[in-house]
Amino acid sequence: MNSLEFNYHSPKTLDEAINILNKCDNPALLAGGTDVLVEIKKGLRQADDLVSIKNLNELKIIKQKQNEIVIGSSVTHNEVKNSSLIKEKLFALSEAASNIGTDQVRNTATIGGNICTGASCCDMAPVLLAYNSELEILSSTEKRMIHIKDFFLAHKKTSINKGEILTKIIIHISDDQTGVSFLKFGLRDAASISVASVSVMIKFSDKQCIDSRIVIGAVAPTPILCSKASKLLCDFKLTDFSNENILSKVGESAAEDSLPIDDIRGSADYRRKLVKVLTQRAIKIAFERAKYI
Ligand SMILES: Cc1cc2nc3c(=O)[nH]c(=O)nc-3n(C[C@H](O)[C@H](O)[C@H](O)COP(=O)(O)OP(=O)(O)OC[C@H]3O[C@@H](n4cnc5c(N)ncnc54)[C@H](O)[C@@H]3O)c2cc1C
């Protein structure tokens, strides 16, 4: 088959989708198709069988189950952006979704497709890492849970194996003393791929920062959880959150963890500078959002 010829499958259930994936020699899973169809059209990828999971209702849920928010992998970015539950409980996730592409892209592209591309610039990855998400992955033999920090292996390589489908993203919501932010820098205001992105989570107890995660995106083959910078935040006194010198040191530490490349969107050096600045800004926003008093 040439790259533009393929069999199209529209399974009615997840089991059926997995059966087809296992039977075909060279299948590709299709969610919104905003990535995979572009790659096929450009000849960057070949697939003899496209297996669409876009209409499987079990992958389109957004619900709260006790202290967890469960998001189906085929939920679109606009559904994430507009969900009142997500806006209330996971505001930074809704914010990240609203920064992806255009309305046309957001109406079609899915949260699961975004992270399954494994692209270093995918915007959902940093914020899902900051939220410490877990992923449910289904195959014909098992349903396995994986922590998102173990999901991204290299640029465009994730821990999804042939015959597996990412089904759910699960985020634990702990208490109201947690603040999360997401910032991205692109070359335009809209429909812009990230040159760099940062997501920050800060958690307080008794006016003391007890946990934090600083995650940087688009500046290395995978999103990076900056452990040293995150640890610096945990040692902060409340006044440190408005001290530019101290914030600048955390920004520098995050930038040291980046492994940026030079490309048409920016030089490696420019990206390092962006990480430093975005980290400082994202910390301030997360701090304001954490109701620490
Ligand atoms: C104009 C334009 C603008 C864009 N802007 C942005 C942007 O600002 N930020 C950004 O991050 N991205 C952007 N993208 C990239 C793309 O839209 C997103 O990555 C999108 O979320 C991909 O989701 P999808 O549902 O379309 O994935 P698809 O194209 O359907 O799939 C992507 C990959 O994931 C696999 N896959 C999909 N779902 C699953 C699943 N449940 N389990 C296992 N594997 C799966 C597919 O097989 C494929 O390999 C843009 C794309 C376009 C065309």
Coordinates of C-alpha atoms and ligand atoms in Angstrom, one line a residue:
M1 CA 0.0 0.0 0.0
N2 CA 1.2 3.5 -0.6
S3 CA 1.2 5.8 2.4
L4 CA -2.3 7.3 1.5
E5 CA -4.0 3.9 1.2
F6 CA -5.2 2.2 4.3
N7 CA -8.1 0.2 5.7
Y8 CA -10.3 2.2 8.1
H9 CA -11.7 0.4 11.1
S10 CA -14.4 1.9 13.4
P11 CA -14.7 -0.6 16.3
K12 CA -17.7 -0.4 18.6
T13 CA -15.9 -1.5 21.7
L14 CA -12.4 -1.3 23.3
D15 CA -12.1 -5.1 23.1
E16 CA -12.8 -5.0 19.4
A17 CA -10.3 -2.2 18.9
I18 CA -7.6 -4.2 20.7
N19 CA -8.4 -7.3 18.6
I20 CA -8.0 -5.4 15.4
L21 CA -4.7 -3.9 16.6
N22 CA -3.4 -7.4 17.4
K23 CA -4.6 -8.9 14.1
C24 CA -3.1 -6.2 11.8
D25 CA 0.6 -6.2 10.9
N26 CA 1.0 -2.4 10.6
P27 CA -1.9 -0.6 12.4
A28 CA -2.1 2.9 13.8
L29 CA -4.6 4.0 16.4
L30 CA -6.5 7.0 15.4
A31 CA -8.0 9.4 18.0
G32 CA -8.5 12.9 16.7
G33 CA -6.1 12.3 13.8
T34 CA -4.5 15.8 14.0
D35 CA -1.1 14.3 14.4
V36 CA -1.2 10.8 12.9
L37 CA -3.0 11.8 9.7
V38 CA -0.6 14.7 9.1
E39 CA 2.3 12.3 9.5
I40 CA 0.8 9.8 7.1
K41 CA 0.0 12.5 4.5
K42 CA 3.6 13.8 4.7
G43 CA 4.9 10.3 4.3
L44 CA 6.6 10.4 7.7
R45 CA 4.6 7.4 8.8
Q46 CA 3.0 4.4 7.2
A47 CA 0.0 2.4 8.4
D48 CA -2.0 -0.2 6.5
D49 CA -4.9 -0.1 9.0
L50 CA -6.2 2.9 10.9
V51 CA -8.2 1.9 14.0
S52 CA -10.4 4.8 15.2
I53 CA -11.2 5.0 18.9
K54 CA -12.7 8.5 18.7
N55 CA -16.3 7.4 19.2
L56 CA -15.8 4.9 22.0
N57 CA -18.0 6.4 24.7
E58 CA -16.0 4.8 27.5
L59 CA -13.0 6.9 26.4
K60 CA -15.0 10.1 26.5
I61 CA -15.7 10.5 30.2
I62 CA -14.8 13.3 32.6
K63 CA -15.8 12.4 36.1
Q64 CA -15.0 12.6 39.8
K65 CA -14.6 9.4 41.7
Q66 CA -13.9 10.2 45.4
N67 CA -10.6 12.0 45.4
E68 CA -9.8 11.3 41.7
I69 CA -10.7 13.0 38.5
V70 CA -10.8 10.5 35.7
I71 CA -10.5 11.7 32.1
G72 CA -11.0 9.4 29.2
S73 CA -8.2 9.4 26.6
S74 CA -10.5 10.5 23.7
V75 CA -11.7 13.6 25.5
T76 CA -10.9 16.6 23.3
H77 CA -8.9 19.6 24.3
N78 CA -12.0 21.8 24.1
E79 CA -13.9 19.4 26.3
V80 CA -11.1 19.6 28.9
K81 CA -11.0 23.4 28.5
N82 CA -14.7 23.8 29.0
S83 CA -15.4 21.2 31.6
S84 CA -16.7 22.9 34.8
L85 CA -15.3 20.0 36.9
I86 CA -11.8 20.5 35.4
K87 CA -12.0 24.3 35.7
E88 CA -13.0 24.0 39.3
K89 CA -10.6 21.2 40.4
L90 CA -7.7 21.2 37.9
F91 CA -7.7 24.8 36.5
A92 CA -4.2 24.6 35.1
L93 CA -5.2 21.6 33.0
S94 CA -8.1 23.6 31.5
E95 CA -5.6 26.4 30.9
A96 CA -3.1 24.2 29.1
A97 CA -5.9 22.8 26.9
S98 CA -7.0 26.3 26.0
N99 CA -3.5 27.0 24.8
I100 CA -3.4 24.2 22.2
G101 CA -3.8 25.0 18.5
T102 CA -7.0 26.6 17.4
D103 CA -10.7 25.8 18.1
Q104 CA -10.7 23.5 15.0
V105 CA -7.8 21.6 16.4
R106 CA -9.1 21.6 20.0
N107 CA -12.5 20.3 18.8
T108 CA -10.9 17.2 17.3
A109 CA -7.5 16.6 19.0
T110 CA -7.6 14.5 22.2
I111 CA -5.7 14.6 25.5
G112 CA -4.7 11.0 25.0
G113 CA -3.5 11.6 21.5
N114 CA -1.4 14.5 22.7
I115 CA 0.6 12.5 25.2
C116 CA 0.7 9.4 23.0
T117 CA 2.5 11.3 20.3
G118 CA 5.4 11.5 22.7
A119 CA 6.4 14.8 21.0
S120 CA 8.7 16.8 23.2
C121 CA 6.6 19.8 22.7
C122 CA 3.2 18.3 23.6
D123 CA 1.5 20.8 25.9
M124 CA -0.4 18.4 28.1
A125 CA 2.7 16.5 29.3
P126 CA 4.2 19.1 31.7
V127 CA 0.9 19.9 33.4
L128 CA -0.1 16.2 33.7
L129 CA 3.3 15.6 35.3
A130 CA 2.8 18.5 37.7
Y131 CA -0.5 17.0 38.7
N132 CA 1.3 13.6 39.3
S133 CA -1.1 11.8 37.0
E134 CA -1.5 8.1 36.5
L135 CA -2.4 6.4 33.2
E136 CA -4.5 3.4 32.6
I137 CA -3.4 1.3 29.7
L138 CA -5.3 -1.7 28.3
S139 CA -4.2 -4.6 26.2
S140 CA -5.7 -8.0 25.4
T141 CA -4.1 -9.5 28.5
E142 CA -4.0 -6.8 31.2
K143 CA -5.1 -3.4 32.4
R144 CA -1.9 -1.8 33.7
M145 CA -1.4 1.5 35.6
I146 CA 1.6 3.6 35.0
H147 CA 2.8 6.8 36.5
I148 CA 3.2 9.5 33.9
K149 CA 6.8 10.1 34.9
D150 CA 7.6 6.7 33.5
F151 CA 5.6 7.2 30.3
F152 CA 7.9 9.3 28.1
L153 CA 10.9 7.4 27.0
A154 CA 12.4 9.5 24.3
H155 CA 11.2 12.0 21.7
K156 CA 8.1 10.4 20.0
K157 CA 8.6 7.2 22.1
T158 CA 6.3 6.3 25.0
S159 CA 5.8 3.2 27.0
I160 CA 2.7 2.2 25.0
N161 CA 3.4 -1.2 23.3
K162 CA 1.8 -2.6 20.2
G163 CA -1.7 -3.7 20.9
E164 CA -2.1 -1.3 23.8
I165 CA -4.5 1.6 24.2
L166 CA -4.3 4.4 26.7
T167 CA -7.7 4.5 28.2
K168 CA -7.8 6.9 31.2
I169 CA -5.8 9.7 32.8
I170 CA -6.3 9.7 36.6
I171 CA -5.5 12.7 38.7
H172 CA -5.6 12.7 42.5
I173 CA -7.0 15.9 44.0
S174 CA -5.7 16.3 47.5
D175 CA -6.7 19.5 49.2
D176 CA -7.3 23.1 48.6
Q177 CA -3.8 24.2 49.6
T178 CA -2.3 23.2 46.3
G179 CA -1.6 25.7 43.5
V180 CA -0.8 24.6 39.9
S181 CA 0.2 26.8 36.9
F182 CA 1.0 26.2 33.3
L183 CA 2.8 28.7 31.0
K184 CA 3.9 28.2 27.4
F185 CA 5.8 30.4 25.1
G186 CA 5.2 30.2 21.4
L187 CA 6.0 32.5 18.5
R188 CA 2.4 33.6 18.1
D189 CA -0.5 34.1 20.5
A190 CA -2.6 31.4 18.8
A191 CA -2.0 28.0 17.1
S192 CA 1.6 28.1 18.2
I193 CA 3.8 25.1 19.1
S194 CA 5.6 25.6 22.4
V195 CA 9.2 26.9 22.2
A196 CA 9.3 26.2 25.9
S197 CA 6.7 25.5 28.5
V198 CA 6.7 25.2 32.3
S199 CA 4.2 23.8 34.8
V200 CA 4.5 24.2 38.6
M201 CA 2.7 22.6 41.5
I202 CA 3.1 23.9 45.0
K203 CA 1.5 22.3 48.1
F204 CA 1.3 24.0 51.5
S205 CA 0.5 22.9 55.0
D206 CA 0.5 25.3 57.9
K207 CA 2.1 28.0 55.7
Q208 CA 5.0 25.7 54.9
C209 CA 5.6 24.4 51.4
I210 CA 5.5 20.6 51.8
D211 CA 5.7 19.4 48.2
S212 CA 6.4 20.9 44.8
R213 CA 7.0 19.8 41.2
I214 CA 8.5 22.0 38.5
V215 CA 8.2 20.4 35.0
I216 CA 9.6 21.8 31.8
G217 CA 8.5 21.0 28.3
A218 CA 9.7 21.4 24.7
V219 CA 13.3 21.9 25.9
A220 CA 14.5 18.2 25.9
P221 CA 13.5 15.0 24.2
T222 CA 10.9 14.4 26.9
P223 CA 9.3 16.6 29.5
I224 CA 11.6 16.9 32.5
L225 CA 10.7 16.9 36.2
C226 CA 13.3 19.3 37.6
S227 CA 14.0 17.6 41.0
K228 CA 16.7 20.0 42.2
A229 CA 14.6 23.1 41.4
S230 CA 11.5 21.5 43.0
K231 CA 13.5 20.7 46.1
L232 CA 14.6 24.4 46.3
L233 CA 10.9 25.4 46.4
C234 CA 10.1 23.0 49.2
D235 CA 12.7 24.9 51.3
F236 CA 11.1 28.3 50.6
K237 CA 9.8 30.6 53.4
L238 CA 6.6 32.4 52.4
T239 CA 8.5 35.7 51.7
D240 CA 10.8 33.9 49.3
F241 CA 7.9 33.5 46.8
S242 CA 8.1 37.2 46.1
N243 CA 11.9 37.6 46.2
E244 CA 13.1 37.9 42.7
N245 CA 16.7 36.9 43.5
I246 CA 15.7 33.7 45.1
L247 CA 13.1 32.9 42.4
S248 CA 15.8 33.6 39.8
K249 CA 18.0 30.9 41.4
V250 CA 15.2 28.3 41.0
G251 CA 14.7 29.4 37.4
E252 CA 18.4 28.9 36.7
S253 CA 18.3 25.5 38.3
A254 CA 15.3 24.5 36.1
A255 CA 17.2 25.8 33.0
E256 CA 20.2 23.7 33.9
D257 CA 18.0 20.6 33.6
S258 CA 17.0 21.4 30.1
L259 CA 18.6 19.8 27.0
P260 CA 17.4 22.2 24.3
I261 CA 18.1 22.1 20.6
D262 CA 18.5 24.9 18.1
D263 CA 15.7 24.9 15.5
I264 CA 13.6 27.3 13.5
R265 CA 11.6 28.3 16.6
G266 CA 14.6 29.3 18.7
S267 CA 18.2 28.6 19.7
A268 CA 19.1 26.4 22.6
D269 CA 20.4 29.4 24.5
Y270 CA 17.1 31.3 23.9
R271 CA 15.2 28.3 25.2
R272 CA 17.3 28.1 28.4
K273 CA 16.6 31.8 29.0
L274 CA 12.9 31.2 28.4
V275 CA 12.8 28.3 30.9
K276 CA 14.4 30.5 33.6
V277 CA 11.8 33.3 33.1
L278 CA 8.8 31.1 32.6
T279 CA 9.7 29.1 35.8
Q280 CA 9.8 32.3 37.9
R281 CA 6.5 33.4 36.5
A282 CA 4.9 30.0 36.9
I283 CA 6.0 29.7 40.5
K284 CA 4.4 33.1 41.3
I285 CA 1.1 32.0 39.7
A286 CA 1.1 28.6 41.5
F287 CA 1.8 30.4 44.8
E288 CA -1.1 32.8 44.3
R289 CA -3.4 29.9 43.5
A290 CA -2.3 27.8 46.5
K291 CA -4.6 28.9 49.4
Y292 CA -1.9 28.4 51.9
I293 CA -3.4 30.5 54.7
Ligands
LIG1 C1 -2.6 23.1 13.4 C2 -2.1 22.3 14.5 C3 -1.8 22.9 15.7 C4 -1.4 22.2 16.8 N1 -1.1 22.8 18.0 C5 -0.6 22.1 19.0 C6 -0.3 22.8 20.3 O1 -0.4 24.0 20.4 N2 0.2 22.0 21.3 C7 0.3 20.7 21.2 O2 0.7 20.1 22.2 N3 0.0 20.0 20.1 C8 -0.4 20.7 19.0 N4 -0.7 20.0 17.8 C9 -0.5 18.6 17.7 C10 -1.8 17.7 17.9 O3 -2.9 18.4 17.6 C11 -1.9 17.3 19.4 O4 -0.8 16.6 19.8 C12 -3.2 16.4 19.6 O5 -3.5 16.5 21.0 C13 -3.0 15.0 19.2 O6 -4.2 14.3 19.5 P1 -5.1 13.5 18.4 O7 -6.3 13.0 19.1 O8 -5.3 14.3 17.2 O9 -4.0 12.3 18.1 P2 -3.9 11.4 16.9 O10 -3.3 12.1 15.8 O11 -5.1 10.6 16.6 O12 -2.8 10.3 17.5 C14 -1.5 10.8 17.8 C15 -0.7 9.5 18.2 O13 -1.1 9.0 19.4 C16 -1.6 7.6 19.2 N5 -2.8 7.5 20.1 C17 -3.8 8.3 20.1 N6 -4.7 8.0 21.0 C18 -4.1 6.9 21.7 C19 -4.6 6.1 22.8 N7 -5.7 6.3 23.4 N8 -3.8 5.1 23.1 C20 -2.6 4.8 22.5 N9 -2.1 5.6 21.4 C21 -2.9 6.6 21.0 C22 -1.8 7.5 17.7 O14 -1.7 6.2 17.2 C23 -0.7 8.4 17.2 O15 0.5 7.8 17.2 C24 -1.2 20.8 16.7 C25 -1.6 20.1 15.5 C26 -2.0 20.8 14.4 C27 -2.4 20.1 13.2

